[in-house]
Coordinates of C-alpha atoms and ligand atoms in Angstrom, one line a residue:
M26 CA -22.6 -64.7 41.8
A27 CA -19.9 -65.1 40.8
V28 CA -17.0 -62.9 42.3
T29 CA -14.7 -61.2 39.8
T30 CA -13.1 -58.5 38.6
R31 CA -14.4 -56.7 36.6
T32 CA -12.7 -53.6 34.8
P33 CA -13.9 -49.8 35.8
L34 CA -15.4 -48.2 32.3
I35 CA -15.9 -44.7 32.5
A36 CA -16.8 -43.6 28.8
G37 CA -17.4 -40.0 27.7
N38 CA -20.5 -39.4 25.4
W39 CA -19.3 -36.5 23.1
K40 CA -23.1 -36.0 21.2
M41 CA -22.7 -33.3 18.8
N42 CA -20.0 -31.6 20.5
L43 CA -16.3 -30.7 19.6
D44 CA -15.2 -30.6 16.3
H45 CA -11.6 -32.7 14.5
L46 CA -9.3 -29.5 15.9
Q47 CA -11.5 -29.7 19.9
A48 CA -11.6 -33.1 19.7
V49 CA -7.9 -33.8 19.5
A50 CA -7.4 -30.7 22.1
T51 CA -9.6 -32.3 24.3
V52 CA -8.3 -35.6 24.5
Q53 CA -4.7 -33.8 25.0
K54 CA -5.5 -31.4 27.6
L55 CA -7.8 -34.9 29.6
H56 CA -4.2 -37.1 28.9
W57 CA -2.3 -34.4 30.6
T58 CA -5.0 -33.9 33.2
L59 CA -4.9 -37.6 34.7
K60 CA -0.8 -37.9 34.6
D61 CA -0.4 -34.4 36.1
A62 CA -3.1 -36.1 39.4
G63 CA -0.3 -38.7 39.3
H64 CA -3.8 -41.2 37.7
E65 CA -2.5 -44.6 37.0
G66 CA -3.9 -46.3 33.9
D67 CA -4.6 -49.5 34.6
S68 CA -7.4 -49.5 37.5
V69 CA -10.0 -47.7 35.5
E70 CA -10.6 -47.5 32.2
V71 CA -10.8 -44.4 29.8
A72 CA -13.0 -44.4 26.5
V73 CA -14.2 -41.2 24.6
F74 CA -16.9 -41.4 22.4
P75 CA -16.0 -38.5 19.8
P76 CA -18.9 -37.6 16.0
F77 CA -17.4 -40.1 13.3
T78 CA -15.7 -37.2 11.9
D79 CA -13.4 -36.3 14.7
I80 CA -12.4 -40.3 15.9
R81 CA -9.6 -40.5 12.6
S82 CA -8.1 -37.5 14.3
V83 CA -8.0 -38.6 17.7
Q84 CA -7.4 -42.2 16.5
T85 CA -3.6 -40.4 15.3
L86 CA -3.5 -38.2 18.6
I87 CA -3.4 -41.6 20.7
D88 CA -1.4 -43.5 18.7
A89 CA 0.9 -41.4 18.8
D90 CA 1.3 -40.0 22.4
K91 CA 0.7 -43.7 23.0
I92 CA -2.5 -42.6 25.3
P93 CA -4.6 -45.3 27.3
F94 CA -7.3 -44.5 26.6
A95 CA -10.0 -46.8 24.1
L96 CA -12.0 -44.7 20.9
G97 CA -15.4 -45.8 20.9
A98 CA -18.0 -44.8 18.4
Q99 CA -21.6 -43.3 18.4
D100 CA -23.9 -45.4 16.8
L101 CA -22.8 -47.2 13.6
S102 CA -25.2 -49.2 10.4
A103 CA -26.6 -53.0 11.1
H104 CA -25.3 -52.9 7.3
D105 CA -21.9 -54.5 6.6
S106 CA -21.7 -52.0 3.1
G107 CA -23.8 -50.8 0.6
A108 CA -26.5 -47.8 -1.1
Y109 CA -26.7 -46.9 2.6
T110 CA -26.3 -43.6 2.1
G111 CA -24.9 -41.9 5.1
E112 CA -24.4 -44.6 7.4
V113 CA -21.3 -46.6 8.7
S114 CA -20.4 -49.6 8.9
G115 CA -18.7 -51.1 11.5
A116 CA -15.2 -52.5 9.6
F117 CA -15.0 -48.6 9.1
L118 CA -15.0 -47.3 12.5
T119 CA -12.3 -51.2 13.2
K120 CA -9.7 -50.4 10.7
L121 CA -9.8 -46.4 12.7
G122 CA -8.5 -48.8 16.1
V123 CA -12.1 -48.2 17.7
K124 CA -12.9 -50.3 20.0
Y125 CA -16.6 -49.8 21.4
V126 CA -19.8 -48.3 19.9
L127 CA -23.0 -46.7 21.3
I128 CA -26.0 -48.9 20.7
G129 CA -29.3 -47.1 21.2
H130 CA -29.0 -44.5 22.7
S131 CA -32.3 -42.8 24.3
E132 CA -31.1 -40.2 21.2
R133 CA -31.2 -42.4 18.4
R134 CA -34.4 -43.8 20.3
E135 CA -36.0 -40.3 20.5
Y136 CA -34.7 -39.0 17.1
H137 CA -34.7 -41.7 14.9
A138 CA -36.9 -44.2 15.5
E139 CA -34.3 -46.8 16.9
S140 CA -36.8 -49.7 17.9
D141 CA -35.5 -52.6 19.6
E142 CA -35.0 -54.9 16.6
I143 CA -32.9 -52.2 15.6
V144 CA -30.5 -52.1 18.1
N145 CA -30.5 -55.4 17.9
A146 CA -29.2 -55.7 14.4
K147 CA -26.5 -52.7 15.3
V148 CA -25.5 -54.9 18.1
K149 CA -24.9 -58.0 16.0
A150 CA -23.3 -56.1 13.3
A151 CA -21.1 -54.5 16.1
I152 CA -20.0 -57.5 17.0
R153 CA -19.6 -58.8 13.4
S154 CA -17.4 -56.0 12.7
G155 CA -15.1 -56.8 16.1
L156 CA -16.6 -53.7 18.5
V157 CA -18.1 -54.1 21.5
P158 CA -21.1 -52.8 21.7
V159 CA -22.5 -50.0 24.4
I160 CA -25.8 -50.9 24.6
C161 CA -28.3 -48.2 26.0
I162 CA -31.5 -49.1 27.7
G163 CA -33.5 -47.1 30.1
E164 CA -37.0 -45.9 31.3
T165 CA -38.6 -42.6 30.8
A166 CA -40.4 -41.1 33.4
E167 CA -43.8 -42.2 32.2
D168 CA -42.3 -45.7 32.3
L169 CA -41.4 -45.5 35.4
E170 CA -44.3 -43.9 36.6
R171 CA -46.7 -46.9 34.9
F172 CA -43.4 -50.2 35.5
G173 CA -41.1 -49.0 37.6
A174 CA -37.0 -49.2 37.1
S175 CA -36.7 -52.4 36.5
A176 CA -39.3 -53.9 33.8
V177 CA -38.6 -51.1 30.9
P178 CA -34.8 -52.0 30.7
A179 CA -34.8 -55.0 31.4
D180 CA -36.9 -56.1 28.9
Q181 CA -34.6 -54.1 26.3
L182 CA -32.0 -55.3 27.1
A183 CA -33.7 -58.6 26.1
K184 CA -34.6 -57.7 23.4
A185 CA -31.3 -55.6 22.2
L186 CA -29.6 -59.9 23.2
D187 CA -31.7 -61.6 21.1
G188 CA -29.9 -64.0 19.2
V189 CA -25.8 -62.9 20.5
S190 CA -23.8 -65.7 21.8
A191 CA -22.4 -65.9 25.8
S192 CA -19.6 -66.1 24.6
S193 CA -20.1 -62.7 22.9
D194 CA -18.2 -59.1 25.1
V195 CA -20.6 -56.3 25.5
V196 CA -21.3 -53.6 27.7
V197 CA -24.8 -52.5 29.7
A198 CA -25.1 -48.7 29.5
Y199 CA -28.0 -48.0 32.1
E200 CA -29.6 -44.8 31.5
P201 CA -32.8 -43.8 33.1
V202 CA -34.1 -41.1 29.7
W203 CA -35.1 -39.0 33.1
A204 CA -32.0 -38.9 33.6
I205 CA -30.1 -38.0 31.4
G206 CA -28.8 -34.0 30.7
S207 CA -31.6 -33.6 33.5
G208 CA -29.3 -32.2 36.4
Q209 CA -31.6 -35.0 38.1
A210 CA -28.9 -38.4 38.7
A211 CA -30.9 -41.4 39.9
T212 CA -30.2 -42.6 43.7
P213 CA -26.8 -45.8 44.3
S214 CA -29.8 -47.5 44.8
Q215 CA -32.3 -46.8 42.3
A216 CA -29.2 -47.3 40.0
Q217 CA -28.2 -50.7 41.8
D218 CA -31.1 -52.0 41.9
V219 CA -31.9 -51.9 38.3
C220 CA -27.7 -52.8 37.4
A221 CA -28.5 -56.0 39.5
A222 CA -31.9 -56.2 37.8
L223 CA -29.7 -56.1 34.3
R224 CA -27.3 -59.4 34.8
K225 CA -30.3 -61.4 36.1
V226 CA -30.8 -60.7 32.6
L227 CA -27.2 -61.2 31.7
A228 CA -27.7 -65.0 33.0
S229 CA -30.6 -65.8 31.3
A230 CA -29.8 -64.8 27.9
L231 CA -26.5 -64.9 28.0
D232 CA -25.0 -67.0 30.6
E233 CA -24.0 -67.1 34.1
D234 CA -20.8 -66.6 33.2
A235 CA -21.5 -63.4 30.6
A236 CA -23.3 -62.2 33.8
A237 CA -20.3 -62.2 35.5
R238 CA -18.1 -60.1 33.5
T239 CA -20.3 -57.4 31.5
R240 CA -19.6 -54.4 32.9
V241 CA -23.1 -52.4 33.8
L242 CA -22.4 -48.6 33.4
Y243 CA -24.9 -46.0 34.9
G244 CA -25.7 -42.9 32.9
G245 CA -27.5 -39.8 34.2
S246 CA -26.2 -36.4 35.4
V247 CA -22.7 -38.2 36.6
K248 CA -20.8 -35.9 37.6
S249 CA -18.0 -35.4 39.5
G250 CA -19.9 -34.9 42.6
N251 CA -22.1 -38.5 42.9
I252 CA -19.7 -40.9 40.8
A253 CA -18.0 -42.0 43.9
S254 CA -21.5 -42.9 45.4
F255 CA -22.5 -44.6 42.3
M256 CA -19.1 -46.4 42.1
R257 CA -19.5 -47.8 45.4
E258 CA -22.2 -50.2 44.5
P259 CA -21.7 -53.4 43.7
D260 CA -23.3 -54.2 40.2
V261 CA -21.9 -50.4 38.9
D262 CA -18.8 -51.2 36.9
G263 CA -18.4 -47.7 35.1
A264 CA -20.3 -44.6 33.6
L265 CA -21.6 -42.6 30.7
V266 CA -21.0 -39.6 31.3
G267 CA -22.7 -36.8 29.0
G268 CA -22.1 -32.8 29.9
A269 CA -19.6 -33.4 31.8
S270 CA -17.4 -35.5 29.3
L271 CA -16.7 -32.0 27.8
V272 CA -15.3 -30.5 30.5
V273 CA -11.5 -31.6 31.3
D274 CA -11.3 -31.2 34.9
E275 CA -14.7 -32.1 35.0
F276 CA -14.2 -35.6 33.9
A277 CA -10.4 -36.3 35.3
A278 CA -12.5 -36.1 38.0
I279 CA -14.4 -38.5 36.8
V280 CA -12.1 -40.6 36.1
R281 CA -10.2 -40.5 39.7
F282 CA -13.4 -41.8 41.5
E283 CA -11.4 -44.1 43.4
K284 CA -10.2 -41.2 45.4
H285 CA -12.9 -40.5 47.2
V286 CA -14.3 -44.6 47.4
G287 CA -12.1 -45.5 49.2
V288 CA -11.2 -49.1 48.5
Ligands
LIG30 P1 -25.6 -36.5 30.5 O1 -25.7 -37.8 29.4 O2 -23.7 -37.5 31.7 O3 -25.4 -35.7 29.9 O4 -26.8 -36.8 31.6 C1 -25.3 -39.2 29.7 C2 -26.2 -40.0 28.2 O5 -26.7 -39.0 27.2 O6 -24.9 -40.6 28.1

């Protein structure tokens, strides 16, 4: 694999937490906490994924105060516009300055019956709208027992990328379902093995260049105490953080993982 520099991405998935007032307070506090700690913004990209109703408020704050965080959404419609009550189009998100969108998070797959086909349609919709899809994949505990760790996520990723052009900008988030919100993270070497396997899928579904430049994140019970060990792995390029992203000091410590990696 070609050696490249992939800027680490630390992404906070707030799920259905924090209203727009709490969102503004949280982003402000995170910004000041990182500044006070002397964190330099360039070496790590920070992204927050608030609920839809918070996005406009967070965008306004980020723009006004020149806060160097990227904005993400937690979902989008597979359609661009029309009679789809309750859905949000990728074009609307782009207009709000949104850069990233989570697609196929295990909670969407489980509670909203999102199939691999829907995930693929949403990935294409995101790219059409100029958004960067953060494609979430991962095996359940049963999958792990039956097929090992890589087979299901590799299959999900190949299906998500079906018909996607090799020049597309995407992010992959490997999140074992059994590790999400459980307090039981994968081990760094488990995460590395699967992330390396997913990079091979990127090479075959897209091309070698895409495999070398695309960031593959680990997610599932990431916290300040384990982030450095994940980030030491060569194929782990960042983290998708749920619960710990709601606690400002904890998320700021995760963003500052470099202090502990010893690079
Ligand atoms: P967790 O969630 O960090 O709370 O385990 C991760 C996620 O669902 O993205």
